[in-house]
Amino acid sequence: IYLNLKSYPMYKNPRGLCLIVNIYQIEGMPPRRWSDRDAEALRQLFEQLLFNVQIFTDFTHDLNSEVNTLILFIYSSSI
């Protein structure tokens, strides 16, 4: 819909949907202990910009098909 625009239209309220995927554990690396704080800071920022925010936390870095399907469903129904 917005492919030919140089910027995202910011006149609607809410502006749109912001999806945040918080990955806590990456295979072969120590857990990202503060990833929840990063996700919360992003949530606050995008809510101040009047976006509806949805956070998905993936504690194992194994996004199963159910989570992927839900993310795609929420995203596709917001466009």
N, CA, C and O atoms as a GROMACS GRO file, in nm:
protein
  316
    1ILE      N    1   0.082  -0.118   0.000
    1ILE     CA    2   0.000   0.000   0.000
    1ILE      C    3   0.087   0.125   0.000
    1ILE      O    4   0.057   0.221  -0.071
    2TYR      N    5   0.196   0.126   0.079
    2TYR     CA    6   0.279   0.244   0.094
    2TYR      C    7   0.410   0.233   0.016
    2TYR      O    8   0.506   0.304   0.047
    3LEU      N    9   0.417   0.147  -0.085
    3LEU     CA   10   0.543   0.120  -0.152
    3LEU      C   11   0.599   0.240  -0.226
    3LEU      O   12   0.721   0.256  -0.234
    4ASN      N   13   0.514   0.326  -0.279
    4ASN     CA   14   0.562   0.439  -0.358
    4ASN      C   15   0.586   0.565  -0.275
    4ASN      O   16   0.628   0.667  -0.330
    5LEU      N   17   0.561   0.560  -0.147
    5LEU     CA   18   0.581   0.676  -0.060
    5LEU      C   19   0.723   0.678  -0.007
    5LEU      O   20   0.786   0.574   0.012
    6LYS      N   21   0.774   0.798   0.016
    6LYS     CA   22   0.908   0.812   0.072
    6LYS      C   23   0.908   0.806   0.224
    6LYS      O   24   1.014   0.790   0.285
    7SER      N   25   0.790   0.817   0.284
    7SER     CA   26   0.780   0.809   0.429
    7SER      C   27   0.648   0.743   0.467
    7SER      O   28   0.554   0.738   0.388
    8TYR      N   29   0.643   0.692   0.589
    8TYR     CA   30   0.524   0.626   0.640
    8TYR      C   31   0.425   0.734   0.685
    8TYR      O   32   0.463   0.823   0.760
    9PRO      N   33   0.298   0.727   0.641
    9PRO     CA   34   0.201   0.829   0.683
    9PRO      C   35   0.178   0.824   0.835
    9PRO      O   36   0.153   0.718   0.892
   10MET      N   37   0.187   0.940   0.898
   10MET     CA   38   0.177   0.948   1.044
   10MET      C   39   0.057   1.032   1.088
   10MET      O   40   0.064   1.099   1.191
   11TYR      N   41  -0.050   1.031   1.013
   11TYR     CA   42  -0.164   1.115   1.045
   11TYR      C   43  -0.277   1.040   1.113
   11TYR      O   44  -0.367   1.103   1.168
   12LYS      N   45  -0.275   0.908   1.112
   12LYS     CA   46  -0.382   0.830   1.175
   12LYS      C   47  -0.354   0.812   1.324
   12LYS      O   48  -0.240   0.818   1.369
   13ASN      N   49  -0.461   0.789   1.398
   13ASN     CA   50  -0.446   0.759   1.540
   13ASN      C   51  -0.537   0.641   1.572
   13ASN      O   52  -0.659   0.659   1.570
   14PRO      N   53  -0.486   0.524   1.601
   14PRO     CA   54  -0.343   0.494   1.615
   14PRO      C   55  -0.274   0.491   1.480
   14PRO      O   56  -0.336   0.473   1.376
   15ARG      N   57  -0.143   0.510   1.484
   15ARG     CA   58  -0.063   0.516   1.362
   15ARG      C   59  -0.062   0.382   1.288
   15ARG      O   60  -0.060   0.378   1.165
   16GLY      N   61  -0.063   0.274   1.364
   16GLY     CA   62  -0.055   0.140   1.307
   16GLY      C   63  -0.011   0.044   1.416
   16GLY      O   64  -0.022   0.074   1.535
   17LEU      N   65   0.039  -0.070   1.374
   17LEU     CA   66   0.081  -0.174   1.467
   17LEU      C   67   0.232  -0.185   1.468
   17LEU      O   68   0.295  -0.188   1.362
   18CYS      N   69   0.289  -0.191   1.586
   18CYS     CA   70   0.433  -0.212   1.603
   18CYS      C   71   0.452  -0.348   1.668
   18CYS      O   72   0.406  -0.372   1.779
   19LEU      N   73   0.520  -0.437   1.598
   19LEU     CA   74   0.550  -0.571   1.652
   19LEU      C   75   0.694  -0.573   1.702
   19LEU      O   76   0.787  -0.538   1.628
   20ILE      N   77   0.712  -0.613   1.825
   20ILE     CA   78   0.845  -0.626   1.882
   20ILE      C   79   0.865  -0.773   1.916
   20ILE      O   80   0.787  -0.830   1.992
   21VAL      N   81   0.970  -0.834   1.862
   21VAL     CA   82   1.004  -0.972   1.895
   21VAL      C   83   1.127  -0.966   1.986
   21VAL      O   84   1.236  -0.928   1.944
   22ASN      N   85   1.106  -1.005   2.109
   22ASN     CA   86   1.211  -1.002   2.211
   22ASN      C   87   1.275  -1.140   2.220
   22ASN      O   88   1.214  -1.234   2.272
   23ILE      N   89   1.395  -1.153   2.169
   23ILE     CA   90   1.466  -1.282   2.172
   23ILE      C   91   1.558  -1.283   2.294
   23ILE      O   92   1.656  -1.209   2.301
   24TYR      N   93   1.525  -1.370   2.387
   24TYR     CA   94   1.598  -1.378   2.514
   24TYR      C   95   1.722  -1.466   2.504
   24TYR      O   96   1.827  -1.432   2.558
   25GLN      N   97   1.711  -1.578   2.435
   25GLN     CA   98   1.820  -1.676   2.430
   25GLN      C   99   1.856  -1.705   2.285
   25GLN      O  100   1.770  -1.746   2.206
   26ILE      N  101   1.982  -1.684   2.251
   26ILE     CA  102   2.034  -1.718   2.118
   26ILE      C  103   2.126  -1.837   2.136
   26ILE      O  104   2.215  -1.835   2.221
   27GLU      N  105   2.106  -1.938   2.056
   27GLU     CA  106   2.182  -2.062   2.068
   27GLU      C  107   2.333  -2.034   2.065
   27GLU      O  108   2.382  -1.962   1.978
   28GLY      N  109   2.403  -2.092   2.162
   28GLY     CA  110   2.548  -2.078   2.169
   28GLY      C  111   2.595  -1.951   2.238
   28GLY      O  112   2.715  -1.924   2.245
   29MET      N  113   2.502  -1.872   2.288
   29MET     CA  114   2.537  -1.746   2.355
   29MET      C  115   2.468  -1.741   2.491
   29MET      O  116   2.366  -1.808   2.512
   30PRO      N  117   2.523  -1.663   2.582
   30PRO     CA  118   2.454  -1.649   2.712
   30PRO      C  119   2.321  -1.577   2.694
   30PRO      O  120   2.303  -1.502   2.599
   31PRO      N  121   2.227  -1.599   2.787
   31PRO     CA  122   2.098  -1.530   2.777
   31PRO      C  123   2.115  -1.379   2.776
   31PRO      O  124   2.205  -1.325   2.841
   32ARG      N  125   2.029  -1.312   2.703
   32ARG     CA  126   2.029  -1.165   2.698
   32ARG      C  127   1.947  -1.116   2.818
   32ARG      O  128   1.827  -1.089   2.805
   33ARG      N  129   2.011  -1.105   2.933
   33ARG     CA  130   1.941  -1.081   3.059
   33ARG      C  131   1.856  -0.954   3.059
   33ARG      O  132   1.755  -0.949   3.129
   34TRP      N  133   1.892  -0.855   2.984
   34TRP     CA  134   1.819  -0.728   2.988
   34TRP      C  135   1.731  -0.709   2.865
   34TRP      O  136   1.686  -0.597   2.839
   35SER      N  137   1.706  -0.813   2.790
   35SER     CA  138   1.625  -0.798   2.669
   35SER      C  139   1.484  -0.750   2.700
   35SER      O  140   1.422  -0.680   2.619
   36ASP      N  141   1.432  -0.786   2.817
   36ASP     CA  142   1.298  -0.738   2.854
   36ASP      C  143   1.296  -0.587   2.874
   36ASP      O  144   1.196  -0.522   2.845
   37ARG      N  145   1.406  -0.532   2.925
   37ARG     CA  146   1.415  -0.386   2.941
   37ARG      C  147   1.422  -0.317   2.805
   37ARG      O  148   1.360  -0.212   2.785
   38ASP      N  149   1.496  -0.376   2.711
   38ASP     CA  150   1.502  -0.321   2.575
   38ASP      C  151   1.362  -0.320   2.513
   38ASP      O  152   1.320  -0.220   2.454
   39ALA      N  153   1.292  -0.433   2.525
   39ALA     CA  154   1.158  -0.444   2.467
   39ALA      C  155   1.063  -0.343   2.531
   39ALA      O  156   0.981  -0.283   2.461
   40GLU      N  157   1.073  -0.323   2.661
   40GLU     CA  158   0.987  -0.227   2.731
   40GLU      C  159   1.017  -0.084   2.686
   40GLU      O  160   0.925  -0.004   2.668
   41ALA      N  161   1.145  -0.052   2.669
   41ALA     CA  162   1.182   0.082   2.622
   41ALA      C  163   1.128   0.108   2.482
   41ALA      O  164   1.078   0.216   2.452
   42LEU      N  165   1.137   0.006   2.396
   42LEU     CA  166   1.081   0.020   2.261
   42LEU      C  167   0.929   0.034   2.266
   42LEU      O  168   0.871   0.114   2.192
   43ARG      N  169   0.864  -0.044   2.354
   43ARG     CA  170   0.719  -0.034   2.368
   43ARG      C  171   0.678   0.108   2.406
   43ARG      O  172   0.588   0.166   2.346
   44GLN      N  173   0.746   0.164   2.506
   44GLN     CA  174   0.714   0.300   2.550
   44GLN      C  175   0.735   0.402   2.439
   44GLN      O  176   0.653   0.492   2.421
   45LEU      N  177   0.844   0.388   2.365
   45LEU     CA  178   0.873   0.480   2.256
   45LEU      C  179   0.762   0.477   2.150
   45LEU      O  180   0.711   0.582   2.111
   46PHE      N  181   0.727   0.357   2.104
   46PHE     CA  182   0.627   0.348   1.998
   46PHE      C  183   0.487   0.382   2.047
   46PHE      O  184   0.405   0.430   1.969
   47GLU      N  185   0.457   0.360   2.173
   47GLU     CA  186   0.328   0.404   2.226
   47GLU      C  187   0.323   0.557   2.232
   47GLU      O  188   0.217   0.615   2.208
   48GLN      N  189   0.434   0.622   2.262
   48GLN     CA  190   0.438   0.768   2.259
   48GLN      C  191   0.418   0.822   2.118
   48GLN      O  192   0.366   0.932   2.099
   49LEU      N  193   0.458   0.743   2.019
   49LEU     CA  194   0.435   0.779   1.879
   49LEU      C  195   0.296   0.737   1.830
   49LEU      O  196   0.266   0.748   1.712
   50LEU      N  197   0.213   0.689   1.923
   50LEU     CA  198   0.073   0.652   1.900
   50LEU      C  199   0.054   0.526   1.816
   50LEU      O  200  -0.043   0.514   1.742
   51PHE      N  201   0.148   0.431   1.829
   51PHE     CA  202   0.132   0.300   1.767
   51PHE      C  203   0.071   0.204   1.869
   51PHE      O  204   0.092   0.218   1.989
   52ASN      N  205  -0.005   0.107   1.820
   52ASN     CA  206  -0.046  -0.007   1.903
   52ASN      C  207   0.072  -0.104   1.904
   52ASN      O  208   0.122  -0.141   1.798
   53VAL      N  209   0.116  -0.144   2.021
   53VAL     CA  210   0.237  -0.225   2.034
   53VAL      C  211   0.201  -0.365   2.082
   53VAL      O  212   0.123  -0.382   2.175
   54GLN      N  213   0.260  -0.464   2.018
   54GLN     CA  214   0.248  -0.604   2.060
   54GLN      C  215   0.388  -0.661   2.074
   54GLN      O  216   0.467  -0.655   1.979
   55ILE      N  217   0.419  -0.716   2.191
   55ILE     CA  218   0.552  -0.774   2.216
   55ILE      C  219   0.538  -0.926   2.219
   55ILE      O  220   0.453  -0.980   2.289
   56PHE      N  221   0.622  -0.994   2.143
   56PHE     CA  222   0.633  -1.140   2.146
   56PHE      C  223   0.769  -1.173   2.203
   56PHE      O  224   0.871  -1.130   2.149
   57THR      N  225   0.772  -1.248   2.312
   57THR     CA  226   0.898  -1.286   2.375
   57THR      C  227   0.928  -1.430   2.342
   57THR      O  228   0.849  -1.520   2.370
   58ASP      N  229   1.044  -1.451   2.283
   58ASP     CA  230   1.089  -1.583   2.244
   58ASP      C  231   1.206  -1.620   2.335
   58ASP      O  232   1.320  -1.583   2.309
   59PHE      N  233   1.177  -1.693   2.440
   59PHE     CA  234   1.281  -1.725   2.537
   59PHE      C  235   1.382  -1.829   2.488
   59PHE      O  236   1.489  -1.842   2.547
   60THR      N  237   1.351  -1.902   2.383
   60THR     CA  238   1.440  -2.009   2.338
   60THR      C  239   1.495  -1.988   2.197
   60THR      O  240   1.570  -2.072   2.149
   61HIS      N  241   1.462  -1.879   2.131
   61HIS     CA  242   1.501  -1.853   1.993
   61HIS      C  243   1.453  -1.964   1.900
   61HIS      O  244   1.518  -1.996   1.800
   62ASP      N  245   1.339  -2.022   1.933
   62ASP     CA  246   1.280  -2.126   1.850
   62ASP      C  247   1.135  -2.086   1.823
   62ASP      O  248   1.042  -2.138   1.885
   63LEU      N  249   1.116  -1.994   1.730
   63LEU     CA  250   0.981  -1.947   1.699
   63LEU      C  251   0.905  -2.058   1.628
   63LEU      O  252   0.924  -2.082   1.509
   64ASN      N  253   0.820  -2.126   1.703
   64ASN     CA  254   0.745  -2.236   1.643
   64ASN      C  255   0.639  -2.182   1.548
   64ASN      O  256   0.613  -2.062   1.545
   65SER      N  257   0.579  -2.270   1.472
   65SER     CA  258   0.485  -2.227   1.368
   65SER      C  259   0.363  -2.157   1.426
   65SER      O  260   0.308  -2.069   1.361
   66GLU      N  261   0.320  -2.192   1.546
   66GLU     CA  262   0.204  -2.126   1.607
   66GLU      C  263   0.233  -1.978   1.632
   66GLU      O  264   0.148  -1.893   1.603
   67VAL      N  265   0.351  -1.947   1.684
   67VAL     CA  266   0.387  -1.808   1.709
   67VAL      C  267   0.402  -1.733   1.577
   67VAL      O  268   0.351  -1.622   1.562
   68ASN      N  269   0.471  -1.794   1.481
   68ASN     CA  270   0.487  -1.730   1.350
   68ASN      C  271   0.353  -1.701   1.286
   68ASN      O  272   0.333  -1.594   1.230
   69THR      N  273   0.260  -1.795   1.294
   69THR     CA  274   0.127  -1.778   1.237
   69THR      C  275   0.055  -1.662   1.305
   69THR      O  276  -0.009  -1.582   1.238
   70LEU      N  277   0.064  -1.654   1.437
   70LEU     CA  278  -0.001  -1.546   1.510
   70LEU      C  279   0.057  -1.411   1.472
   70LEU      O  280  -0.016  -1.315   1.449
   71ILE      N  281   0.190  -1.403   1.466
   71ILE     CA  282   0.255  -1.277   1.429
   71ILE      C  283   0.210  -1.235   1.289
   71ILE      O  284   0.173  -1.119   1.269
   72LEU      N  285   0.213  -1.327   1.194
   72LEU     CA  286   0.172  -1.294   1.058
   72LEU      C  287   0.025  -1.255   1.051
   72LEU      O  288  -0.011  -1.165   0.976
   73PHE      N  289  -0.060  -1.321   1.128
   73PHE     CA  290  -0.203  -1.289   1.128
   73PHE      C  291  -0.226  -1.148   1.181
   73PHE      O  292  -0.300  -1.070   1.120
   74ILE      N  293  -0.164  -1.115   1.292
   74ILE     CA  294  -0.183  -0.982   1.350
   74ILE      C  295  -0.130  -0.876   1.256
   74ILE      O  296  -0.194  -0.773   1.235
   75TYR      N  297  -0.011  -0.899   1.200
   75TYR     CA  298   0.047  -0.802   1.110
   75TYR      C  299  -0.038  -0.784   0.984
   75TYR      O  300  -0.065  -0.671   0.943
   76SER      N  301  -0.078  -0.893   0.923
   76SER     CA  302  -0.152  -0.884   0.797
   76SER      C  303  -0.289  -0.822   0.814
   76SER      O  304  -0.339  -0.757   0.722
   77SER      N  305  -0.352  -0.840   0.929
   77SER     CA  306  -0.484  -0.782   0.949
   77SER      C  307  -0.476  -0.634   0.986
   77SER      O  308  -0.579  -0.566   0.991
   78SER      N  309  -0.356  -0.582   1.012
   78SER     CA  310  -0.342  -0.441   1.047
   78SER      C  311  -0.308  -0.354   0.926
   78SER      O  312  -0.314  -0.231   0.934
   79ILE      N  313  -0.275  -0.415   0.814
   79ILE     CA  314  -0.234  -0.337   0.696
   79ILE      C  315  -0.357  -0.288   0.622
   79ILE      O  316  -0.344  -0.220   0.520
   0.00000   0.00000   0.00000
